[in-house]
Amino acid sequence: ETGVTQTPRHLVMGMTNKKSLKCEQHLGHNAMYWYKQSAKKPLELMFVYNFKEQTENNSVPSRFSPECPNSSHLFLHLHTLQPEDSALYLCASSGWTGGSDEAFFGQGTRLTVV
Amino acid sequence: GDSVTQMEGPVTLSEEAFLTINCTYTATGYPSLFWYVQYPGEGLQLLLKATKADDKGSNKGFEATYRKETTSFHLEKGSVQVSDSAVYFCALRGGRGGTASKLTFGTGTRLQVTL
């Protein structure tokens, strides 16, 4: 149990579908992150939220839309995705008190776009 | 910007062999350094960390020493087990007190341990 829970664990969606990924943490952390992990590519940081405010967007296409209603919850809304968006999407959280705070990761959502 | 370079994998070892996975970094200031491990079908778990020069992080028989002079944080284990088979990620986190707190990861090194 890592303290960060992601749902669903697996998702198959068509290119015209709309779906959402959910992440929840009860570790008292202020920062939450979305990462994309594709085969044979480095882990890619997508979005960073600090105290519910987005502080980083790494040039992510608009078909990915994050939402952070509070410090414990983070969503990633998906629409009109492409097959190359198939990947493992990882959520993480951390404190924001300094660089020594490690990030805690969820188990990820394995997304397949067909 | 910050970057982390890890040795290419896969690394294949026999059980009880000695493990070294090299990691070097480029960063401004005084980053904290981490090793994460990812078992098949799972997310990343923190394995160990070091927050200042000459610190040694250790956990489950794994060790890594923060070497500022060589900007390195190599992962070592004296005797690997089949259960250590996983992907290992080196990472750094820069910043001082609330800034630049994102983690920068290396590409990961897959370790396969055989009987």
PDB file of C-alpha atoms in Angstrom:
ATOM      1  CA  GLU A   1       0.000   0.000   0.000  1.00  0.00           C
ATOM      2  CA  THR A   2       1.732   3.141  -1.205  1.00  0.00           C
ATOM      3  CA  GLY A   3      -0.822   5.674   0.021  1.00  0.00           C
ATOM      4  CA  VAL A   4      -1.580   6.791  -3.518  1.00  0.00           C
ATOM      5  CA  THR A   5      -4.486   5.054  -5.218  1.00  0.00           C
ATOM      6  CA  GLN A   6      -5.219   5.179  -8.913  1.00  0.00           C
ATOM      7  CA  THR A   7      -8.361   3.996 -10.678  1.00  0.00           C
ATOM      8  CA  PRO A   8      -8.982   2.274 -12.927  1.00  0.00           C
ATOM      9  CA  ARG A   9      -5.943  -0.007 -13.132  1.00  0.00           C
ATOM     10  CA  HIS A  10      -6.661  -0.823 -16.762  1.00  0.00           C
ATOM     11  CA  LEU A  11      -8.587   1.120 -19.402  1.00  0.00           C
ATOM     12  CA  VAL A  12      -9.296   0.428 -23.048  1.00  0.00           C
ATOM     13  CA  MET A  13     -10.882   3.257 -24.979  1.00  0.00           C
ATOM     14  CA  GLY A  14     -11.672   4.171 -28.536  1.00  0.00           C
ATOM     15  CA  MET A  15     -10.315   7.308 -30.136  1.00  0.00           C
ATOM     16  CA  THR A  16     -13.678   9.057 -29.909  1.00  0.00           C
ATOM     17  CA  ASN A  17     -14.351   8.191 -26.266  1.00  0.00           C
ATOM     18  CA  LYS A  18     -14.103  10.423 -23.224  1.00  0.00           C
ATOM     19  CA  LYS A  19     -12.783   8.916 -20.027  1.00  0.00           C
ATOM     20  CA  SER A  20     -11.138  10.067 -16.806  1.00  0.00           C
ATOM     21  CA  LEU A  21      -8.339   8.734 -14.662  1.00  0.00           C
ATOM     22  CA  LYS A  22      -8.525   9.278 -10.935  1.00  0.00           C
ATOM     23  CA  CYS A  23      -5.811   9.610  -8.327  1.00  0.00           C
ATOM     24  CA  GLU A  24      -6.278   9.942  -4.586  1.00  0.00           C
ATOM     25  CA  GLN A  25      -3.792  10.390  -1.757  1.00  0.00           C
ATOM     26  CA  HIS A  26      -4.284  10.653   1.984  1.00  0.00           C
ATOM     27  CA  LEU A  27      -0.682  11.327   2.897  1.00  0.00           C
ATOM     28  CA  GLY A  28      -1.200  15.006   3.622  1.00  0.00           C
ATOM     29  CA  HIS A  29       0.860  16.000   0.604  1.00  0.00           C
ATOM     30  CA  ASN A  30       0.485  19.318  -1.161  1.00  0.00           C
ATOM     31  CA  ALA A  31       1.886  18.449  -4.565  1.00  0.00           C
ATOM     32  CA  MET A  32       0.514  15.988  -7.087  1.00  0.00           C
ATOM     33  CA  TYR A  33       1.883  14.901 -10.439  1.00  0.00           C
ATOM     34  CA  TRP A  34       0.918  13.044 -13.603  1.00  0.00           C
ATOM     35  CA  TYR A  35       3.619  11.061 -15.393  1.00  0.00           C
ATOM     36  CA  LYS A  36       3.436   9.096 -18.634  1.00  0.00           C
ATOM     37  CA  GLN A  37       5.480   5.928 -18.992  1.00  0.00           C
ATOM     38  CA  SER A  38       5.776   4.541 -22.515  1.00  0.00           C
ATOM     39  CA  ALA A  39       7.732   1.504 -23.576  1.00  0.00           C
ATOM     40  CA  LYS A  40      11.408   2.226 -24.222  1.00  0.00           C
ATOM     41  CA  LYS A  41      11.049   5.942 -23.394  1.00  0.00           C
ATOM     42  CA  PRO A  42      12.007   7.920 -20.287  1.00  0.00           C
ATOM     43  CA  LEU A  43       9.380   8.718 -17.719  1.00  0.00           C
ATOM     44  CA  GLU A  44       7.674  11.928 -18.887  1.00  0.00           C
ATOM     45  CA  LEU A  45       6.371  14.503 -16.442  1.00  0.00           C
ATOM     46  CA  MET A  46       3.047  15.818 -17.723  1.00  0.00           C
ATOM     47  CA  PHE A  47       1.541  18.079 -15.052  1.00  0.00           C
ATOM     48  CA  VAL A  48       2.372  19.359 -11.585  1.00  0.00           C
ATOM     49  CA  TYR A  49      -0.116  20.740  -9.078  1.00  0.00           C
ATOM     50  CA  ASN A  50       0.845  22.511  -5.878  1.00  0.00           C
ATOM     51  CA  PHE A  51      -1.928  23.355  -3.421  1.00  0.00           C
ATOM     52  CA  LYS A  52      -4.480  22.732  -6.202  1.00  0.00           C
ATOM     53  CA  GLU A  53      -2.784  25.172  -8.574  1.00  0.00           C
ATOM     54  CA  GLN A  54      -1.162  23.929 -11.753  1.00  0.00           C
ATOM     55  CA  THR A  55       2.502  24.882 -11.654  1.00  0.00           C
ATOM     56  CA  GLU A  56       3.784  22.944 -14.631  1.00  0.00           C
ATOM     57  CA  ASN A  57       2.457  21.752 -17.970  1.00  0.00           C
ATOM     58  CA  ASN A  58       5.121  20.088 -20.070  1.00  0.00           C
ATOM     59  CA  SER A  59       3.655  20.928 -23.471  1.00  0.00           C
ATOM     60  CA  VAL A  60       1.030  18.248 -23.114  1.00  0.00           C
ATOM     61  CA  PRO A  61      -1.584  18.092 -25.923  1.00  0.00           C
ATOM     62  CA  SER A  62      -4.959  19.544 -25.047  1.00  0.00           C
ATOM     63  CA  ARG A  63      -6.627  16.138 -25.420  1.00  0.00           C
ATOM     64  CA  PHE A  64      -5.261  15.574 -21.893  1.00  0.00           C
ATOM     65  CA  SER A  65      -6.986  17.820 -19.383  1.00  0.00           C
ATOM     66  CA  PRO A  66      -5.999  17.681 -15.699  1.00  0.00           C
ATOM     67  CA  GLU A  67      -8.176  18.692 -12.784  1.00  0.00           C
ATOM     68  CA  CYS A  68      -7.212  19.081  -9.140  1.00  0.00           C
ATOM     69  CA  PRO A  69     -10.278  19.917  -7.021  1.00  0.00           C
ATOM     70  CA  ASN A  70      -8.331  19.624  -3.757  1.00  0.00           C
ATOM     71  CA  SER A  71      -4.921  18.557  -2.518  1.00  0.00           C
ATOM     72  CA  SER A  72      -6.038  14.939  -2.131  1.00  0.00           C
ATOM     73  CA  HIS A  73      -7.501  14.314  -5.567  1.00  0.00           C
ATOM     74  CA  LEU A  74      -6.204  14.578  -9.090  1.00  0.00           C
ATOM     75  CA  PHE A  75      -7.933  13.691 -12.316  1.00  0.00           C
ATOM     76  CA  LEU A  76      -6.800  13.336 -15.897  1.00  0.00           C
ATOM     77  CA  HIS A  77      -9.626  13.783 -18.395  1.00  0.00           C
ATOM     78  CA  LEU A  78      -9.061  12.120 -21.742  1.00  0.00           C
ATOM     79  CA  HIS A  79     -10.783  12.809 -25.063  1.00  0.00           C
ATOM     80  CA  THR A  80     -10.096  12.040 -28.708  1.00  0.00           C
ATOM     81  CA  LEU A  81      -6.878  10.221 -27.886  1.00  0.00           C
ATOM     82  CA  GLN A  82      -4.517   8.672 -30.393  1.00  0.00           C
ATOM     83  CA  PRO A  83      -3.077   5.137 -30.379  1.00  0.00           C
ATOM     84  CA  GLU A  84       0.356   6.584 -29.485  1.00  0.00           C
ATOM     85  CA  ASP A  85      -1.177   7.788 -26.213  1.00  0.00           C
ATOM     86  CA  SER A  86      -1.315   4.177 -25.052  1.00  0.00           C
ATOM     87  CA  ALA A  87       0.940   3.994 -22.007  1.00  0.00           C
ATOM     88  CA  LEU A  88       1.079   3.576 -18.248  1.00  0.00           C
ATOM     89  CA  TYR A  89      -0.097   6.773 -16.557  1.00  0.00           C
ATOM     90  CA  LEU A  90       1.359   7.263 -13.111  1.00  0.00           C
ATOM     91  CA  CYS A  91       0.177   9.625 -10.440  1.00  0.00           C
ATOM     92  CA  ALA A  92       2.473  10.750  -7.637  1.00  0.00           C
ATOM     93  CA  SER A  93       2.331  13.032  -4.628  1.00  0.00           C
ATOM     94  CA  SER A  94       4.905  14.682  -2.419  1.00  0.00           C
ATOM     95  CA  GLY A  95       5.390  17.319   0.195  1.00  0.00           C
ATOM     96  CA  TRP A  96       6.389  20.790  -0.901  1.00  0.00           C
ATOM     97  CA  THR A  97       8.668  21.658   1.942  1.00  0.00           C
ATOM     98  CA  GLY A  98      11.941  21.099   0.193  1.00  0.00           C
ATOM     99  CA  GLY A  99      13.909  19.042  -2.269  1.00  0.00           C
ATOM    100  CA  SER A 100      14.475  16.104   0.056  1.00  0.00           C
ATOM    101  CA  ASP A 101      10.846  15.024  -0.045  1.00  0.00           C
ATOM    102  CA  GLU A 102      10.442  11.882  -2.080  1.00  0.00           C
ATOM    103  CA  ALA A 103       7.447  11.314  -4.307  1.00  0.00           C
ATOM    104  CA  PHE A 104       5.033   8.479  -3.641  1.00  0.00           C
ATOM    105  CA  PHE A 105       3.589   6.791  -6.698  1.00  0.00           C
ATOM    106  CA  GLY A 106       0.356   5.012  -7.397  1.00  0.00           C
ATOM    107  CA  GLN A 107       0.288   1.699  -9.231  1.00  0.00           C
ATOM    108  CA  GLY A 108      -0.685   3.379 -12.464  1.00  0.00           C
ATOM    109  CA  THR A 109      -3.433   3.087 -15.040  1.00  0.00           C
ATOM    110  CA  ARG A 110      -2.559   1.005 -18.074  1.00  0.00           C
ATOM    111  CA  LEU A 111      -4.281   2.825 -20.951  1.00  0.00           C
ATOM    112  CA  THR A 112      -4.825   1.277 -24.358  1.00  0.00           C
ATOM    113  CA  VAL A 113      -6.264   3.419 -27.140  1.00  0.00           C
ATOM    114  CA  VAL A 114      -7.802   1.440 -29.983  1.00  0.00           C
TER     115      VAL A 114
ATOM    116  CA  GLY B   1      18.419  21.941 -16.999  1.00  0.00           C
ATOM    117  CA  ASP B   2      18.655  19.005 -14.668  1.00  0.00           C
ATOM    118  CA  SER B   3      19.370  15.584 -16.136  1.00  0.00           C
ATOM    119  CA  VAL B   4      20.091  12.031 -15.031  1.00  0.00           C
ATOM    120  CA  THR B   5      22.056   9.460 -17.014  1.00  0.00           C
ATOM    121  CA  GLN B   6      21.818   5.754 -16.232  1.00  0.00           C
ATOM    122  CA  MET B   7      23.588   2.804 -17.723  1.00  0.00           C
ATOM    123  CA  GLU B   8      21.715   1.038 -20.479  1.00  0.00           C
ATOM    124  CA  GLY B   9      20.133  -2.262 -19.642  1.00  0.00           C
ATOM    125  CA  PRO B  10      19.160  -4.943 -19.442  1.00  0.00           C
ATOM    126  CA  VAL B  11      21.547  -6.176 -16.807  1.00  0.00           C
ATOM    127  CA  THR B  12      21.473  -9.942 -16.388  1.00  0.00           C
ATOM    128  CA  LEU B  13      23.070 -11.504 -13.314  1.00  0.00           C
ATOM    129  CA  SER B  14      23.100 -14.831 -11.591  1.00  0.00           C
ATOM    130  CA  GLU B  15      21.692 -15.040  -8.090  1.00  0.00           C
ATOM    131  CA  GLU B  16      24.198 -13.944  -5.405  1.00  0.00           C
ATOM    132  CA  ALA B  17      26.219 -11.874  -7.892  1.00  0.00           C
ATOM    133  CA  PHE B  18      27.335  -8.318  -7.131  1.00  0.00           C
ATOM    134  CA  LEU B  19      25.267  -5.539  -8.654  1.00  0.00           C
ATOM    135  CA  THR B  20      26.289  -2.065  -9.757  1.00  0.00           C
ATOM    136  CA  ILE B  21      24.005   0.251 -11.707  1.00  0.00           C
ATOM    137  CA  ASN B  22      25.708   3.494 -12.632  1.00  0.00           C
ATOM    138  CA  CYS B  23      23.992   6.858 -12.350  1.00  0.00           C
ATOM    139  CA  THR B  24      25.406  10.319 -12.987  1.00  0.00           C
ATOM    140  CA  TYR B  25      23.596  13.615 -12.865  1.00  0.00           C
ATOM    141  CA  THR B  26      23.722  17.230 -13.915  1.00  0.00           C
ATOM    142  CA  ALA B  27      22.033  19.792 -11.714  1.00  0.00           C
ATOM    143  CA  THR B  28      22.423  23.264 -10.342  1.00  0.00           C
ATOM    144  CA  GLY B  29      22.608  23.750  -6.620  1.00  0.00           C
ATOM    145  CA  TYR B  30      22.336  20.855  -4.218  1.00  0.00           C
ATOM    146  CA  PRO B  31      19.850  18.252  -5.389  1.00  0.00           C
ATOM    147  CA  SER B  32      18.524  15.317  -3.445  1.00  0.00           C
ATOM    148  CA  LEU B  33      19.107  11.956  -5.117  1.00  0.00           C
ATOM    149  CA  PHE B  34      16.849   8.923  -5.208  1.00  0.00           C
ATOM    150  CA  TRP B  35      16.647   5.384  -6.468  1.00  0.00           C
ATOM    151  CA  TYR B  36      13.207   4.051  -7.306  1.00  0.00           C
ATOM    152  CA  VAL B  37      12.298   0.472  -8.222  1.00  0.00           C
ATOM    153  CA  GLN B  38       9.435  -0.709 -10.402  1.00  0.00           C
ATOM    154  CA  TYR B  39       8.347  -4.326 -10.202  1.00  0.00           C
ATOM    155  CA  PRO B  40       6.339  -5.790 -13.110  1.00  0.00           C
ATOM    156  CA  GLY B  41       2.845  -4.351 -13.315  1.00  0.00           C
ATOM    157  CA  GLU B  42       3.435  -1.895 -10.488  1.00  0.00           C
ATOM    158  CA  GLY B  43       4.146   1.765  -9.971  1.00  0.00           C
ATOM    159  CA  LEU B  44       7.442   3.151  -8.739  1.00  0.00           C
ATOM    160  CA  GLN B  45       8.537   2.618  -5.136  1.00  0.00           C
ATOM    161  CA  LEU B  46      11.229   4.559  -3.364  1.00  0.00           C
ATOM    162  CA  LEU B  47      14.214   2.305  -2.698  1.00  0.00           C
ATOM    163  CA  LEU B  48      16.605   4.763  -1.037  1.00  0.00           C
ATOM    164  CA  LYS B  49      17.626   8.383  -1.024  1.00  0.00           C
ATOM    165  CA  ALA B  50      20.444  10.748  -0.063  1.00  0.00           C
ATOM    166  CA  THR B  51      20.018  14.451   0.519  1.00  0.00           C
ATOM    167  CA  LYS B  52      23.552  15.811   0.734  1.00  0.00           C
ATOM    168  CA  ALA B  53      27.082  15.058  -0.373  1.00  0.00           C
ATOM    169  CA  ASP B  54      28.692  11.931   1.119  1.00  0.00           C
ATOM    170  CA  ASP B  55      25.353  10.679   2.448  1.00  0.00           C
ATOM    171  CA  LYS B  56      24.797   6.956   1.951  1.00  0.00           C
ATOM    172  CA  GLY B  57      21.268   5.739   1.366  1.00  0.00           C
ATOM    173  CA  SER B  58      20.521   2.095   2.084  1.00  0.00           C
ATOM    174  CA  ASN B  59      17.559  -0.254   2.076  1.00  0.00           C
ATOM    175  CA  LYS B  60      16.980  -4.000   1.560  1.00  0.00           C
ATOM    176  CA  GLY B  61      20.700  -4.584   1.035  1.00  0.00           C
ATOM    177  CA  PHE B  62      20.979  -1.866  -1.613  1.00  0.00           C
ATOM    178  CA  GLU B  63      23.295   1.106  -1.098  1.00  0.00           C
ATOM    179  CA  ALA B  64      24.181   4.288  -2.943  1.00  0.00           C
ATOM    180  CA  THR B  65      26.526   7.115  -1.948  1.00  0.00           C
ATOM    181  CA  TYR B  66      26.030  10.739  -2.998  1.00  0.00           C
ATOM    182  CA  ARG B  67      29.320  11.719  -4.650  1.00  0.00           C
ATOM    183  CA  LYS B  68      29.333  15.403  -5.466  1.00  0.00           C
ATOM    184  CA  GLU B  69      32.870  15.412  -6.842  1.00  0.00           C
ATOM    185  CA  THR B  70      31.933  12.874  -9.510  1.00  0.00           C
ATOM    186  CA  THR B  71      28.221  13.831  -9.673  1.00  0.00           C
ATOM    187  CA  SER B  72      27.326  10.184  -9.233  1.00  0.00           C
ATOM    188  CA  PHE B  73      24.920   8.050  -7.231  1.00  0.00           C
ATOM    189  CA  HIS B  74      25.680   4.453  -8.218  1.00  0.00           C
ATOM    190  CA  LEU B  75      23.424   1.699  -6.894  1.00  0.00           C
ATOM    191  CA  GLU B  76      25.090  -1.403  -5.424  1.00  0.00           C
ATOM    192  CA  LYS B  77      24.070  -4.657  -3.819  1.00  0.00           C
ATOM    193  CA  GLY B  78      26.429  -7.340  -2.648  1.00  0.00           C
ATOM    194  CA  SER B  79      24.283 -10.385  -3.434  1.00  0.00           C
ATOM    195  CA  VAL B  80      21.227 -10.116  -5.667  1.00  0.00           C
ATOM    196  CA  GLN B  81      18.198 -12.383  -5.503  1.00  0.00           C
ATOM    197  CA  VAL B  82      15.702 -13.416  -8.153  1.00  0.00           C
ATOM    198  CA  SER B  83      13.154 -11.227  -6.372  1.00  0.00           C
ATOM    199  CA  ASP B  84      15.295  -8.156  -7.154  1.00  0.00           C
ATOM    200  CA  SER B  85      14.397  -8.464 -10.842  1.00  0.00           C
ATOM    201  CA  ALA B  86      12.798  -5.127 -11.698  1.00  0.00           C
ATOM    202  CA  VAL B  87      13.465  -1.796 -13.372  1.00  0.00           C
ATOM    203  CA  TYR B  88      15.573   0.656 -11.369  1.00  0.00           C
ATOM    204  CA  PHE B  89      15.310   4.423 -11.830  1.00  0.00           C
ATOM    205  CA  CYS B  90      17.774   7.030 -10.642  1.00  0.00           C
ATOM    206  CA  ALA B  91      16.241  10.438  -9.982  1.00  0.00           C
ATOM    207  CA  LEU B  92      17.088  13.836  -8.628  1.00  0.00           C
ATOM    208  CA  ARG B  93      15.081  16.599  -7.120  1.00  0.00           C
ATOM    209  CA  GLY B  94      16.489  20.068  -7.028  1.00  0.00           C
ATOM    210  CA  GLY B  95      15.309  23.202  -5.366  1.00  0.00           C
ATOM    211  CA  ARG B  96      15.370  24.764  -1.997  1.00  0.00           C
ATOM    212  CA  GLY B  97      12.264  24.969   0.116  1.00  0.00           C
ATOM    213  CA  GLY B  98       9.278  24.697  -2.124  1.00  0.00           C
ATOM    214  CA  THR B  99      10.726  25.498  -5.520  1.00  0.00           C
ATOM    215  CA  ALA B 100      11.640  23.307  -8.441  1.00  0.00           C
ATOM    216  CA  SER B 101      10.434  20.237  -6.597  1.00  0.00           C
ATOM    217  CA  LYS B 102       9.756  18.032  -9.590  1.00  0.00           C
ATOM    218  CA  LEU B 103      11.659  14.776  -9.915  1.00  0.00           C
ATOM    219  CA  THR B 104      13.901  14.271 -12.935  1.00  0.00           C
ATOM    220  CA  PHE B 105      14.311  10.599 -13.823  1.00  0.00           C
ATOM    221  CA  GLY B 106      16.838   8.563 -15.703  1.00  0.00           C
ATOM    222  CA  THR B 107      15.651   6.177 -18.389  1.00  0.00           C
ATOM    223  CA  GLY B 108      15.640   3.174 -16.080  1.00  0.00           C
ATOM    224  CA  THR B 109      17.762   0.023 -16.017  1.00  0.00           C
ATOM    225  CA  ARG B 110      16.133  -3.377 -16.188  1.00  0.00           C
ATOM    226  CA  LEU B 111      17.705  -6.000 -13.931  1.00  0.00           C
ATOM    227  CA  GLN B 112      17.095  -9.672 -14.567  1.00  0.00           C
ATOM    228  CA  VAL B 113      18.398 -12.121 -11.967  1.00  0.00           C
ATOM    229  CA  THR B 114      18.509 -15.811 -12.841  1.00  0.00           C
ATOM    230  CA  LEU B 115      19.025 -18.933 -10.735  1.00  0.00           C
TER     231      LEU B 115
END
